[in-house]
Short mmCIF file of C-alpha atoms in Angstrom, two decimals:
data_model
loop_
_atom_site.label_atom_id
_atom_site.label_comp_id
_atom_site.label_asym_id
_atom_site.label_seq_id
_atom_site.Cartn_x
_atom_site.Cartn_y
_atom_site.Cartn_z
CA MET A 739 21.85 -20.54 35.10
CA LYS A 740 22.08 -21.59 38.68
CA SER A 741 25.39 -21.86 40.26
CA PRO A 742 26.54 -25.14 42.10
CA ARG A 743 26.09 -23.20 45.46
CA ALA A 744 22.64 -22.29 44.63
CA ILE A 745 21.67 -25.90 43.62
CA LEU A 746 23.16 -27.15 46.80
CA LEU A 747 21.24 -24.67 48.95
CA THR A 748 18.06 -25.66 47.15
CA LEU A 749 18.58 -29.34 47.98
CA ALA A 750 19.58 -28.60 51.55
CA ALA A 751 16.28 -26.79 51.91
CA ALA A 752 14.30 -29.68 50.42
CA LEU A 753 15.92 -31.90 52.84
CA VAL A 754 14.99 -29.81 55.77
CA VAL A 755 11.31 -29.69 54.55
CA THR A 756 11.15 -33.40 53.97
CA ALA A 757 12.95 -34.29 57.18
CA ASN A 758 10.25 -32.52 59.05
CA ALA A 759 7.34 -34.34 57.17
CA PRO A 760 5.61 -37.24 58.79
CA ALA A 761 6.88 -40.57 57.92
CA GLN A 762 4.91 -42.67 55.49
CA ALA A 763 5.32 -46.16 53.93
CA TRP A 764 7.11 -46.57 50.56
CA PRO A 765 5.62 -48.16 47.27
CA GLY A 766 4.42 -51.61 47.67
CA SER A 767 2.88 -51.35 51.10
CA ASP A 768 -0.68 -50.87 52.03
CA SER A 769 -0.24 -47.20 52.95
CA GLY A 770 1.47 -44.17 51.57
CA SER A 771 0.69 -41.13 49.86
CA ARG A 772 -0.04 -40.85 45.97
CA PHE A 773 3.29 -38.97 45.52
CA GLU A 774 5.38 -41.74 47.22
CA ARG A 775 3.48 -44.34 45.18
CA ASP A 776 4.47 -42.48 41.91
CA LEU A 777 8.15 -42.51 42.70
CA GLY A 778 8.42 -46.26 41.93
CA PRO A 779 10.50 -48.97 43.45
CA ARG A 780 13.84 -46.94 43.95
CA PRO A 781 13.75 -43.82 46.46
CA VAL A 782 14.98 -40.64 44.83
CA PHE A 783 17.67 -40.09 47.59
CA GLN A 784 18.92 -43.60 46.67
CA LEU A 785 19.54 -42.37 42.99
CA ALA A 786 21.18 -39.25 44.28
CA ARG A 787 23.86 -40.91 46.58
CA ASN A 788 25.01 -43.20 43.48
CA LEU A 789 26.00 -40.12 41.28
CA VAL A 790 29.57 -39.08 40.22
CA PRO A 791 30.03 -35.51 41.64
CA LEU A 792 29.51 -32.77 39.04
CA GLY A 793 32.82 -31.30 39.90
CA GLU A 794 34.57 -34.55 38.89
CA VAL A 795 32.65 -34.53 35.50
CA LEU A 796 33.63 -30.73 34.87
CA GLU A 797 37.36 -31.74 35.64
CA ALA A 798 37.16 -34.59 33.06
CA ILE A 799 35.64 -32.33 30.32
CA ASN A 800 38.15 -29.41 30.98
CA ALA A 801 41.06 -32.09 30.56
CA LEU A 802 39.42 -33.20 27.24
CA VAL A 803 38.46 -29.68 26.12
CA PRO A 804 40.00 -26.69 28.02
CA GLY A 805 37.36 -24.00 28.61
CA SER A 806 34.68 -22.99 31.16
CA HIS A 807 31.51 -24.33 32.49
CA LEU A 808 28.32 -22.57 31.31
CA ASP A 809 25.49 -24.52 32.97
CA THR A 810 24.31 -28.02 33.66
CA ASN A 811 20.99 -29.73 33.52
CA THR A 812 19.94 -33.24 34.38
CA ILE A 813 17.65 -35.67 32.48
CA TYR A 814 16.15 -39.19 33.30
CA ASP A 815 16.23 -41.25 30.13
CA ASN A 816 15.45 -45.00 29.93
CA GLY A 817 16.23 -45.48 33.55
CA THR A 818 19.69 -43.65 33.49
CA LEU A 819 20.20 -40.03 34.76
CA TYR A 820 22.55 -37.85 32.76
CA TYR A 821 24.22 -34.52 33.11
CA ILE A 822 23.74 -32.24 30.12
CA VAL A 823 26.59 -29.87 30.35
CA ARG A 824 27.02 -26.60 28.25
CA TRP A 825 30.60 -25.74 27.95
CA GLN A 826 32.63 -22.96 26.24
CA ALA A 827 35.93 -24.03 24.75
CA ALA A 828 38.90 -21.70 25.28
CA ARG A 829 38.38 -20.44 21.73
CA GLY A 830 34.70 -19.48 22.32
CA ARG A 831 33.12 -22.50 20.61
CA ILE A 832 29.97 -23.78 22.60
CA LEU A 833 29.83 -27.62 23.24
CA ILE A 834 27.15 -29.66 24.86
CA PHE A 835 28.20 -32.74 26.53
CA ARG A 836 25.90 -35.76 27.65
CA VAL A 837 27.45 -37.58 30.63
CA ASN A 838 26.22 -40.63 32.46
CA ALA A 839 25.69 -39.27 35.93
CA GLU A 840 26.15 -42.74 37.56
CA THR A 841 29.52 -43.52 35.82
CA GLY A 842 30.93 -40.20 34.57
CA GLN A 843 31.31 -41.57 31.21
CA ILE A 844 30.86 -39.03 28.40
CA VAL A 845 28.32 -40.54 26.14
CA GLY A 846 27.63 -37.82 23.77
CA ARG A 847 29.01 -34.44 22.39
CA GLN A 848 27.45 -31.77 20.03
CA GLY A 849 29.29 -28.83 18.62
#
């Protein structure tokens, strides 16, 4: 289970590494690495800037079911990025929420 701070530090380190890399063309051009061609038409960082902050999602879940955040993963399914949030309700029950990361809407719940 990574803390939000650890995730932020990992992303910051990745940005530093990629910022120092040589510039290359994006998909659809005549040049560019295989890695960049595999990214598809939408750059990864463009996806990231359109996301609802995880803190807002956790506040919404806490308003719905008071408790505490256990951990969060992300999945990419049918062109949409989702947060998978494990949550422990105040009475100890473990719930799993599926939240659209672009809209913040809770689209599924187990437990």
